Coordinates of C-alpha atoms in Angstrom, one line a residue:
Chain A
M1 CA 135.2 97.5 86.9
A2 CA 131.9 99.7 87.2
T3 CA 131.6 101.6 90.3
V4 CA 128.3 102.2 92.2
W5 CA 127.8 104.8 94.9
V6 CA 125.2 104.8 97.8
V7 CA 124.2 108.2 99.1
A8 CA 124.2 107.0 103.0
E9 CA 121.7 108.7 105.0
L10 CA 121.6 108.9 109.2
A11 CA 118.7 108.0 111.7
G12 CA 119.6 109.3 114.7
D13 CA 123.5 108.9 114.9
A14 CA 123.4 105.4 113.1
A15 CA 123.1 104.7 109.6
A16 CA 119.5 104.4 108.0
P17 CA 118.0 101.1 107.7
V18 CA 117.5 101.5 103.8
T19 CA 121.1 102.6 103.4
L20 CA 122.3 99.3 104.8
E21 CA 119.6 97.5 103.1
V22 CA 120.9 99.1 99.6
L23 CA 124.6 98.3 100.2
T24 CA 124.0 95.4 101.2
H25 CA 122.3 94.5 98.0
L26 CA 124.7 96.4 96.0
R27 CA 127.2 94.1 97.3
T28 CA 125.8 91.3 95.4
L29 CA 126.0 92.5 91.7
G30 CA 129.9 92.1 92.0
D31 CA 130.6 96.1 91.6
T32 CA 132.7 98.4 93.2
V33 CA 130.6 99.7 95.9
E34 CA 131.3 103.2 97.5
A35 CA 129.3 105.5 99.7
V36 CA 129.1 109.2 99.8
V37 CA 127.9 110.7 103.7
L38 CA 126.9 114.2 104.2
H39 CA 126.4 114.7 107.7
P40 CA 128.1 116.5 110.6
D41 CA 128.0 113.4 112.7
G42 CA 129.0 111.2 109.6
A43 CA 132.0 109.8 110.7
S44 CA 130.1 107.6 113.2
V45 CA 128.8 105.7 110.5
T46 CA 131.6 104.7 108.2
S47 CA 132.1 101.4 109.8
A48 CA 128.8 100.1 109.4
L49 CA 128.7 101.3 106.2
G50 CA 132.1 99.4 105.4
A51 CA 130.7 96.2 107.1
H52 CA 127.8 96.5 104.6
G53 CA 129.9 96.6 101.6
A54 CA 131.4 100.1 101.1
E55 CA 134.9 99.9 100.6
R56 CA 135.2 103.9 100.3
V57 CA 133.5 106.8 102.2
Y58 CA 133.4 109.9 100.8
L59 CA 133.0 111.6 104.1
A60 CA 131.7 115.8 104.5
T61 CA 130.8 116.9 107.8
D62 CA 129.8 120.6 107.7
D63 CA 126.9 121.6 109.7
A64 CA 125.0 122.9 106.8
Y65 CA 124.1 119.4 105.6
R66 CA 121.8 119.2 108.7
D67 CA 120.7 122.7 109.1
H68 CA 119.7 123.6 105.7
L69 CA 117.5 121.3 103.2
A70 CA 119.1 119.9 100.1
Q71 CA 121.0 122.8 98.5
P72 CA 124.4 122.0 100.5
A73 CA 123.9 118.3 99.8
A74 CA 123.1 118.8 96.3
D75 CA 125.9 120.8 95.8
T76 CA 128.7 118.6 97.3
L77 CA 127.3 115.5 95.8
A78 CA 127.0 116.9 92.3
A79 CA 130.6 118.1 92.3
L80 CA 131.7 114.8 93.4
I81 CA 129.5 113.1 90.6
T82 CA 131.0 115.2 88.0
E83 CA 134.9 114.5 89.4
H84 CA 134.3 110.8 90.0
R85 CA 131.7 109.8 87.2
P86 CA 130.4 106.9 88.9
D87 CA 128.4 104.1 87.3
L88 CA 125.0 104.5 89.2
V89 CA 124.0 106.4 92.4
V90 CA 121.6 105.0 94.6
F91 CA 119.7 106.8 97.4
G92 CA 117.1 105.5 99.8
A93 CA 113.4 106.8 98.8
T94 CA 113.4 109.4 101.9
Y95 CA 112.2 112.9 102.0
D96 CA 115.8 114.5 102.3
A97 CA 117.2 112.0 99.5
R98 CA 114.1 113.2 97.0
D99 CA 115.0 116.7 97.4
V100 CA 118.5 116.1 96.7
C101 CA 118.3 113.8 93.9
G102 CA 116.5 116.3 92.0
R103 CA 118.5 118.9 92.3
V104 CA 121.2 116.6 91.5
S105 CA 119.6 115.5 88.0
A106 CA 119.2 119.3 87.0
R107 CA 123.3 119.7 87.7
T108 CA 124.7 116.7 86.5
G109 CA 121.9 115.9 83.5
S110 CA 121.7 112.6 85.1
T111 CA 118.4 110.6 84.5
M112 CA 116.8 109.4 87.6
V113 CA 114.3 106.6 88.3
S114 CA 112.3 106.8 91.7
N115 CA 110.5 104.1 93.6
G116 CA 112.8 101.1 92.8
L117 CA 112.3 97.8 94.3
G118 CA 114.7 96.2 92.5
L119 CA 118.2 96.7 90.8
R120 CA 120.3 94.4 88.8
R121 CA 123.1 94.6 85.8
D122 CA 123.2 92.8 82.5
P123 CA 126.3 93.2 80.3
D124 CA 124.6 97.0 79.0
G125 CA 124.1 98.1 82.3
Y126 CA 121.9 98.6 85.2
L127 CA 117.9 98.0 85.3
V128 CA 115.7 98.9 87.9
E129 CA 112.5 97.2 89.0
S130 CA 109.6 99.2 90.2
A131 CA 105.7 98.5 90.2
I132 CA 102.7 100.5 88.9
F133 CA 99.3 100.5 89.5
G134 CA 99.2 99.5 92.5
A135 CA 101.4 96.7 92.5
T136 CA 99.7 95.1 89.9
V137 CA 102.3 95.5 87.3
Q138 CA 106.2 95.3 87.5
V139 CA 108.1 97.7 85.3
T140 CA 111.8 96.9 84.5
T141 CA 113.4 100.2 83.1
R142 CA 116.9 100.5 81.7
V143 CA 118.9 103.7 83.0
T144 CA 121.8 104.9 80.7
G145 CA 123.9 107.9 80.5
T146 CA 126.2 109.6 82.8
S147 CA 125.8 108.6 86.2
P148 CA 122.1 107.4 86.5
L149 CA 120.3 108.3 90.0
V150 CA 118.1 105.6 91.6
L151 CA 115.9 105.9 94.6
I152 CA 115.2 102.6 96.1
R153 CA 112.1 102.2 98.6
P154 CA 112.9 101.2 102.0
R155 CA 112.6 97.4 102.8
S156 CA 113.2 96.2 99.4
F157 CA 116.2 94.2 100.2
A158 CA 117.2 92.8 103.8
A159 CA 120.1 94.5 105.5
E160 CA 123.1 92.2 106.2
A161 CA 126.4 92.9 107.8
G162 CA 129.1 91.1 105.9
P163 CA 133.0 90.9 107.5
A164 CA 134.0 93.6 109.4
R165 CA 136.1 96.2 107.7
D166 CA 137.1 99.6 107.9
P167 CA 136.4 101.5 104.6
E168 CA 138.6 103.8 102.9
V169 CA 137.5 107.3 104.2
V170 CA 138.1 110.6 102.0
A171 CA 137.4 113.6 103.6
V172 CA 135.7 116.0 101.2
G173 CA 135.7 119.8 102.2
R174 CA 133.5 121.6 99.9
P175 CA 132.7 125.5 100.4
I176 CA 128.8 126.3 100.7
P177 CA 127.8 129.3 99.2
E178 CA 125.6 131.5 101.5
A179 CA 123.3 131.4 99.0
H180 CA 122.5 127.8 99.6
R181 CA 122.0 128.1 103.0
R182 CA 118.6 130.0 102.5
V183 CA 116.2 127.2 104.0
R184 CA 116.9 126.7 107.6
R185 CA 115.4 123.9 109.6
L186 CA 114.4 125.7 113.0
E187 CA 113.0 122.9 114.7
S188 CA 112.5 119.0 114.4
V189 CA 109.6 117.2 116.3
T190 CA 109.6 113.4 116.9
A191 CA 105.8 112.3 117.0
A192 CA 105.4 110.2 120.1
A193 CA 105.1 106.4 119.9
T194 CA 104.9 103.5 122.1
G195 CA 105.2 100.1 121.2
P196 CA 107.3 98.3 117.9
R197 CA 108.0 100.5 115.2
L198 CA 105.6 100.3 112.5
E199 CA 108.1 99.0 109.8
E200 CA 109.3 96.6 112.3
A201 CA 106.4 95.0 114.2
P202 CA 105.2 91.5 113.5
I203 CA 101.7 92.4 113.5
V204 CA 100.3 95.7 111.8
V205 CA 96.7 96.8 112.6
S206 CA 95.2 99.7 110.4
G207 CA 92.3 101.5 109.9
G208 CA 90.8 103.5 107.6
R209 CA 87.5 105.7 106.7
G210 CA 85.3 102.5 107.7
L211 CA 86.2 103.6 111.4
Q212 CA 84.4 106.7 110.9
D213 CA 85.6 108.5 114.1
P214 CA 89.1 109.4 115.0
A215 CA 88.2 108.3 118.6
N216 CA 87.7 104.4 117.1
F217 CA 91.5 104.3 116.5
R218 CA 91.8 103.8 120.2
M219 CA 90.6 100.2 119.6
L220 CA 93.2 99.8 117.1
E221 CA 95.6 101.0 119.6
R222 CA 94.2 98.4 122.1
I223 CA 94.5 95.4 119.8
A224 CA 97.9 96.3 118.6
E225 CA 98.6 96.4 122.6
L226 CA 97.5 92.7 122.9
V227 CA 99.0 91.3 120.0
H228 CA 102.1 93.4 120.6
G229 CA 102.1 95.1 116.9
A230 CA 101.7 98.7 115.6
V231 CA 99.1 100.7 114.5
G232 CA 99.0 102.0 110.8
A233 CA 96.6 104.0 108.6
S234 CA 95.2 104.2 105.2
R235 CA 96.2 108.0 103.4
A236 CA 92.6 109.3 103.8
V237 CA 92.6 109.3 107.4
V238 CA 96.0 110.5 107.7
D239 CA 94.8 113.4 105.3
A240 CA 91.8 114.1 107.1
G241 CA 94.3 114.6 110.3
W242 CA 93.0 111.7 112.4
V243 CA 96.3 110.1 113.1
P244 CA 99.7 111.5 112.4
Y245 CA 101.7 111.1 109.0
A246 CA 104.0 108.7 110.6
R247 CA 101.4 105.8 110.7
Q248 CA 100.9 106.1 107.2
V249 CA 100.9 102.8 105.1
G250 CA 101.0 103.3 101.3
Q251 CA 102.4 104.6 98.2
T252 CA 103.3 108.0 100.0
G253 CA 103.6 106.5 103.1
K254 CA 105.4 103.5 104.9
T255 CA 106.0 100.0 103.4
V256 CA 105.3 97.2 105.8
K257 CA 106.3 93.4 105.6
P258 CA 104.7 92.4 109.1
T259 CA 104.0 88.4 109.3
V260 CA 100.3 89.5 109.4
Y261 CA 98.8 93.1 108.4
I262 CA 95.2 93.5 109.6
A263 CA 93.1 96.1 107.4
C264 CA 90.3 97.4 109.2
G265 CA 87.7 99.4 107.5
I266 CA 90.1 100.1 104.6
S267 CA 88.8 99.5 101.0
G268 CA 92.2 98.9 99.4
A269 CA 93.1 101.5 97.3
M270 CA 96.1 101.1 95.2
Q271 CA 97.5 104.0 97.3
H272 CA 97.3 101.9 100.2
T273 CA 97.9 98.5 98.8
V274 CA 101.5 99.1 97.4
G275 CA 102.4 99.5 101.1
M276 CA 101.1 96.4 102.6
K277 CA 101.3 93.8 99.7
G278 CA 104.3 92.4 101.0
A279 CA 102.9 91.4 104.3
Q280 CA 103.2 87.7 104.8
H281 CA 99.3 87.0 105.6
I282 CA 96.4 89.7 105.5
V283 CA 93.6 89.8 107.1
A284 CA 90.8 92.3 106.2
I285 CA 87.2 93.5 107.8
N286 CA 84.8 95.8 106.0
K287 CA 81.4 96.0 105.3
D288 CA 81.5 96.1 101.7
P289 CA 81.9 93.0 100.1
D290 CA 83.2 94.3 96.9
A291 CA 85.9 96.1 98.3
P292 CA 89.0 95.5 96.8
I293 CA 91.1 94.6 99.8
F294 CA 89.4 91.4 99.8
K295 CA 91.2 90.2 96.4
L296 CA 94.4 90.3 98.5
A297 CA 93.1 89.0 101.9
D298 CA 93.9 85.5 103.4
L299 CA 91.2 85.8 105.8
G300 CA 88.2 88.5 105.1
V301 CA 85.4 89.0 107.5
V302 CA 82.4 91.1 105.5
G303 CA 80.5 92.9 108.6
D304 CA 80.7 96.4 110.4
T305 CA 84.3 97.2 111.5
L306 CA 82.5 98.9 114.7
T307 CA 81.3 96.0 115.7
V308 CA 84.1 93.2 114.7
L309 CA 86.7 95.5 116.6
P310 CA 85.1 95.5 120.4
A311 CA 84.3 91.9 119.9
L312 CA 88.1 91.1 118.5
I313 CA 89.3 93.0 121.8
R314 CA 87.3 90.8 124.0
E315 CA 88.1 87.7 122.6
L316 CA 92.0 88.8 122.6
E317 CA 91.7 90.0 126.2
Q318 CA 89.9 86.7 127.1
R319 CA 92.8 84.6 125.6
G320 CA 95.5 86.8 127.3
G321 CA 93.8 86.8 130.7
Chain B
M1 CA 102.5 138.2 95.5
N2 CA 102.3 136.6 92.3
V3 CA 102.0 132.5 92.7
V4 CA 102.7 129.9 90.2
V5 CA 101.2 126.5 90.2
C6 CA 102.3 123.4 88.8
V7 CA 99.6 121.2 87.7
K8 CA 99.6 117.6 85.9
Q9 CA 96.7 116.1 84.1
I10 CA 96.6 112.4 85.2
P11 CA 94.0 109.5 83.8
D12 CA 91.3 109.4 86.5
P13 CA 93.1 107.5 89.2
G14 CA 89.9 105.6 90.1
G15 CA 89.9 103.9 86.8
A16 CA 92.0 101.0 86.1
G17 CA 95.7 102.0 84.4
R18 CA 96.4 99.9 81.1
L19 CA 99.8 100.1 79.4
D20 CA 100.2 99.5 75.6
P21 CA 101.6 96.0 75.0
T22 CA 103.7 97.5 72.2
T23 CA 104.8 100.7 73.3
L24 CA 104.5 99.9 76.8
A25 CA 103.4 103.5 77.4
L26 CA 100.2 104.6 79.5
V27 CA 97.1 104.4 77.7
R28 CA 95.6 107.6 77.4
D29 CA 93.0 107.3 74.6
G30 CA 89.2 106.5 76.1
V31 CA 90.4 107.3 79.5
E32 CA 88.9 109.9 81.2
V33 CA 91.9 112.8 82.2
V34 CA 91.2 114.8 85.7
L35 CA 93.4 117.1 87.5
D36 CA 95.6 115.4 89.8
P37 CA 93.8 115.5 93.4
G38 CA 97.5 116.2 94.6
D39 CA 97.2 119.2 92.3
E40 CA 94.2 120.6 93.5
V41 CA 95.8 120.8 96.8
G42 CA 98.2 123.1 95.4
V43 CA 96.1 125.0 93.7
E44 CA 94.3 125.7 96.9
A45 CA 97.4 126.7 98.7
A46 CA 98.5 128.8 95.7
L47 CA 95.1 130.8 95.7
Q48 CA 95.0 131.2 99.8
I49 CA 98.6 132.7 99.4
A50 CA 97.6 135.1 97.0
E51 CA 94.5 136.3 98.4
A52 CA 96.3 136.8 101.6
T53 CA 99.1 138.7 100.2
G54 CA 97.1 140.6 97.1
G55 CA 98.3 138.8 93.8
E56 CA 97.5 136.4 91.0
V57 CA 97.6 132.8 90.5
T58 CA 99.2 131.5 87.0
V59 CA 98.8 127.5 86.4
V60 CA 101.7 126.0 84.4
S61 CA 101.5 122.5 83.0
M62 CA 103.1 120.3 80.5
G63 CA 100.8 117.7 79.0
P64 CA 98.8 117.0 75.8
E65 CA 96.4 119.7 74.8
R66 CA 93.3 117.2 75.8
G67 CA 94.3 117.8 79.2
I68 CA 93.2 121.6 79.0
D69 CA 90.0 120.3 81.0
A70 CA 92.4 119.9 84.0
I71 CA 93.6 123.0 83.6
R72 CA 90.2 124.8 83.5
K73 CA 89.5 123.2 86.4
A74 CA 92.2 124.8 88.4
L75 CA 91.3 128.3 86.3
A76 CA 87.5 127.7 88.0
M77 CA 88.6 127.3 90.8
G78 CA 90.2 130.7 90.8
A79 CA 93.5 130.6 89.6
H80 CA 93.5 133.8 86.8
R81 CA 95.9 132.8 84.0
A82 CA 97.4 129.4 82.4
V83 CA 100.4 128.4 80.6
L84 CA 100.0 124.9 78.8
V85 CA 103.2 123.7 77.1
S86 CA 101.7 121.1 74.4
D87 CA 104.0 119.8 71.9
P88 CA 104.1 116.1 70.3
R89 CA 107.9 116.1 70.6
L90 CA 107.6 116.1 74.5
A91 CA 105.6 112.6 74.7
G92 CA 107.8 110.4 76.6
S93 CA 110.1 112.7 78.4
D94 CA 111.6 111.4 81.7
A95 CA 111.3 113.6 85.1
L96 CA 114.6 115.6 84.1
A97 CA 113.0 116.9 80.9
T98 CA 109.8 117.5 82.3
S99 CA 111.7 119.8 84.9
R100 CA 113.6 121.8 82.2
V101 CA 110.5 123.0 80.4
L102 CA 108.3 123.8 83.3
A103 CA 111.3 125.6 85.2
A104 CA 111.8 127.4 81.7
A105 CA 107.7 128.4 81.4
I106 CA 107.9 129.2 85.0
G107 CA 110.9 131.8 84.6
R108 CA 109.0 133.7 82.0
T109 CA 106.3 134.2 84.6
G110 CA 108.4 136.7 87.0
C111 CA 106.7 135.1 89.9
E112 CA 108.1 134.8 93.4
L113 CA 106.6 131.6 94.6
V114 CA 106.2 128.1 93.1
V115 CA 103.8 125.5 94.6
A116 CA 103.3 122.0 93.5
G117 CA 102.2 118.9 94.6
T118 CA 105.0 116.8 96.4
E119 CA 104.4 114.1 93.4
S120 CA 101.9 113.1 90.6
T121 CA 99.2 110.5 91.7
D122 CA 99.9 108.6 88.5
G123 CA 103.9 108.4 88.1
Y124 CA 104.8 109.3 91.9
T125 CA 108.4 110.2 90.7
G126 CA 108.1 113.0 93.3
T127 CA 111.7 115.0 92.1
V128 CA 110.2 117.4 89.6
P129 CA 109.9 120.2 91.8
S130 CA 113.3 119.9 93.6
A131 CA 114.7 119.8 90.2
I132 CA 112.8 122.7 89.1
A133 CA 113.9 125.1 92.6
E134 CA 117.7 123.6 91.1
L135 CA 117.1 124.6 87.8
L136 CA 115.7 128.2 88.8
D137 CA 118.7 127.9 91.7
W138 CA 116.0 128.9 94.4
P139 CA 115.4 126.6 97.8
A140 CA 112.6 124.5 98.3
L141 CA 110.5 124.3 101.2
T142 CA 109.4 120.3 100.7
F143 CA 106.5 118.1 102.1
A144 CA 104.2 121.0 103.7
T145 CA 101.5 120.2 105.5
A146 CA 101.1 123.9 106.7
I147 CA 102.1 127.2 105.3
T148 CA 102.5 130.2 106.7
V149 CA 103.8 133.8 104.6
E150 CA 105.2 136.4 107.0
G151 CA 106.4 139.2 104.9
P152 CA 109.4 137.9 102.7
V153 CA 109.6 134.7 104.5
V154 CA 108.0 131.2 103.8
R155 CA 107.6 129.0 106.7
I156 CA 106.0 125.5 106.6
Q157 CA 105.4 122.5 108.6
R158 CA 107.5 119.8 106.9
Q159 CA 106.3 116.1 107.2
T160 CA 109.4 113.7 107.9
E161 CA 110.0 109.9 108.3
V162 CA 109.1 110.3 112.3
G163 CA 107.4 113.6 112.7
H164 CA 107.9 117.0 111.4
D165 CA 110.4 119.8 111.2
I166 CA 109.8 123.4 111.1
V167 CA 111.7 125.0 108.2
E168 CA 111.9 128.5 106.5
A169 CA 113.3 130.2 103.9
P170 CA 113.1 133.7 101.9
L171 CA 111.2 134.6 98.8
P172 CA 111.5 133.4 96.0
V173 CA 111.2 129.6 96.7
V174 CA 109.4 126.6 95.6
V175 CA 106.9 124.9 97.9
T176 CA 105.3 121.4 97.9
V177 CA 102.3 120.1 99.4
T178 CA 101.3 117.3 100.7
G179 CA 97.9 115.7 100.3
G180 CA 96.4 116.8 104.1
A181 CA 98.0 120.5 103.7
N182 CA 94.2 121.9 103.1
E183 CA 91.0 121.1 102.1
P184 CA 90.8 122.0 97.9
R185 CA 87.7 124.7 97.5
Y186 CA 85.0 123.4 94.6
P187 CA 84.9 125.2 91.8
S188 CA 81.8 127.7 91.7
L189 CA 79.3 127.8 88.9
R190 CA 80.3 131.2 88.2
G191 CA 84.0 130.2 88.5
I192 CA 83.5 127.7 86.0
M193 CA 81.8 129.9 83.6
A194 CA 84.5 132.8 84.0
A195 CA 87.3 129.8 83.4
R196 CA 86.1 129.6 80.0
S197 CA 87.4 132.9 79.2
K198 CA 90.5 132.9 81.3
P199 CA 93.7 133.2 79.0
V200 CA 95.6 130.0 78.4
A201 CA 99.0 130.5 77.0
R202 CA 100.9 127.9 74.7
P203 CA 104.6 128.7 74.6
S204 CA 106.5 126.8 71.9
L205 CA 109.3 124.5 73.0
E206 CA 111.9 127.0 70.7
E207 CA 110.3 130.3 72.8
L208 CA 111.1 128.4 76.0
G209 CA 114.8 128.0 74.8
I210 CA 114.2 124.4 75.1
D211 CA 116.2 121.7 72.9
P212 CA 113.8 119.3 71.2
A213 CA 116.7 116.7 71.1
T214 CA 117.0 116.8 75.1
V215 CA 113.5 115.7 75.6
G216 CA 110.6 113.3 74.7
G217 CA 111.2 109.4 74.4
E218 CA 114.3 110.1 72.6
G219 CA 115.9 112.6 74.9
A220 CA 115.5 110.1 77.7
Q221 CA 118.0 108.3 79.6
Q222 CA 115.7 105.7 80.5
R223 CA 113.7 103.1 78.7
V224 CA 111.1 100.7 80.0
L225 CA 112.2 97.7 78.9
A226 CA 109.3 95.5 80.0
A227 CA 105.7 95.7 82.2
T228 CA 104.7 92.2 83.5
P229 CA 101.3 91.5 85.9
A230 CA 102.9 91.1 89.3
A231 CA 102.0 87.9 90.7
E232 CA 98.7 87.4 92.4
R233 CA 97.9 86.7 95.8
A234 CA 96.1 83.2 95.9
A235 CA 92.3 83.6 96.7
G236 CA 91.7 83.7 100.8
E237 CA 88.4 82.8 102.8
I238 CA 86.0 85.8 102.8
V239 CA 83.3 84.9 105.6
A240 CA 80.2 87.0 106.3
D241 CA 80.4 88.4 109.9
D242 CA 77.4 86.9 111.7
G243 CA 78.9 87.9 115.3
G244 CA 81.6 85.2 114.8
G245 CA 84.0 87.1 112.7
A246 CA 86.1 88.6 115.7
R247 CA 86.5 84.5 116.7
R248 CA 87.6 83.6 113.3
I249 CA 90.4 86.3 113.4
V250 CA 91.7 85.2 116.7
D251 CA 91.8 81.4 115.2
Y252 CA 93.5 82.7 112.4
L253 CA 96.4 84.5 114.3
A254 CA 96.6 81.2 116.4
T255 CA 97.2 78.9 113.6
L256 CA 100.0 81.6 112.5
K257 CA 101.5 81.4 116.0
V258 CA 101.6 85.0 116.4
I259 CA 99.5 85.4 119.2

């Protein structure tokens, strides 16, 4: 029987949501699912990994995996892959995973596929589903060779725990050479945010260039507050420094699948739509009637965003009061 | 300090991308090819570091010969020379093969710092820079939104899912830059003129020590089986704002029972 690995990550002291999403999905493929955890606090997540499908967990807990970027994790993972030859190695598409995946590929000669949205198997092996051209075209890629590496985007699957079970935990102790401890993480800063998390909010109110001034994002914050939603942003305004990167929705940002996505002054470039196309309902406000965002919108309002938003706040306030 | 910047020539991201229905490869004929906008940020970062430390910038790229215009743009911005690895046998290469070729070309330059965009705007695989770092056995500072060089140490602000980290490493090092890391300069007229006479080396795969069997579509351990249009969303209702647009939105949210 084939064996698939999930390279687990932690978010705080819990398993990262994307790790549990991927485990949940792999469970349905019928292969043996195992996980690798390289983190000083890794022992705290093994039972969650087990409940989501991992039968065995390779666990290494050296501080180096947290304090030094990519190289210690790549060393250990490449060595484990060479020793055990899993049929597939799956990562969540996070920043740290991208760094580790590229290095492991160079080390093991494994091919890698990024931005996976789906994963299935047929008698000949594994197939990765992804999307290109702003998610207008779906691509199926067959991966072959030794232990192919696949990065799956967050929120591609829903996480669901199965029956509780304690996986077999295999302690891994590998020496990490001094030469691979050269990148030091000196500080980690979490951007302050109020309200629901962007990825989990039922309503996302996003702004783009059409807001014209960073100060106008306060209107989006007010709307988000009134509808119990979260504020998102296009890449253009994040790159311009108006709002922190943690708010960015799109190809290089977050993928959101809220009940309602409200795009304010966003033209709808492919870079952006990749991250929000999965919303159940889409509302768009834009003064350009030809803006591509209107092709996605269930309700589109052609008008000046800076006029519509204050009116929207008044309407919502009246409704609430 | 001498700096290498990796760049890619991509189909104009403003245009509509197309796949060849038979080969499932990206259609490049008749499509304008430009310097990847993400790489313009890389070129700018490389130029700033070289200018501050008294060094030169070498552009390294792999791709078809017709992408030379994208490389000339980087030279027009101020880079000093370029290396273009162009060989029909490279067509269809996967990310690992691309990394091997670029790492081999970089290794010959004797630089101490490599700058790259975090990912290309067309394929957005985003794993090539870290694979290059591994092949060079260098550390990598990734997803930089700001870079400072103090003597032999490079420190960056690194974008994370929840905020940012401060990360540093000694030279030699690979640094990847995000779209907002700087404001790329426009090439001056003088820069554009000067770019025409700047040297562009074209090493062969053999000169780089690359086994042709490991690159191109044949060497790739992945193959696109199918490319199909994604399901379209049903057309929605588009209204002009006559003062009642906000009310329409609120009514719509109410019918969805989210407010």
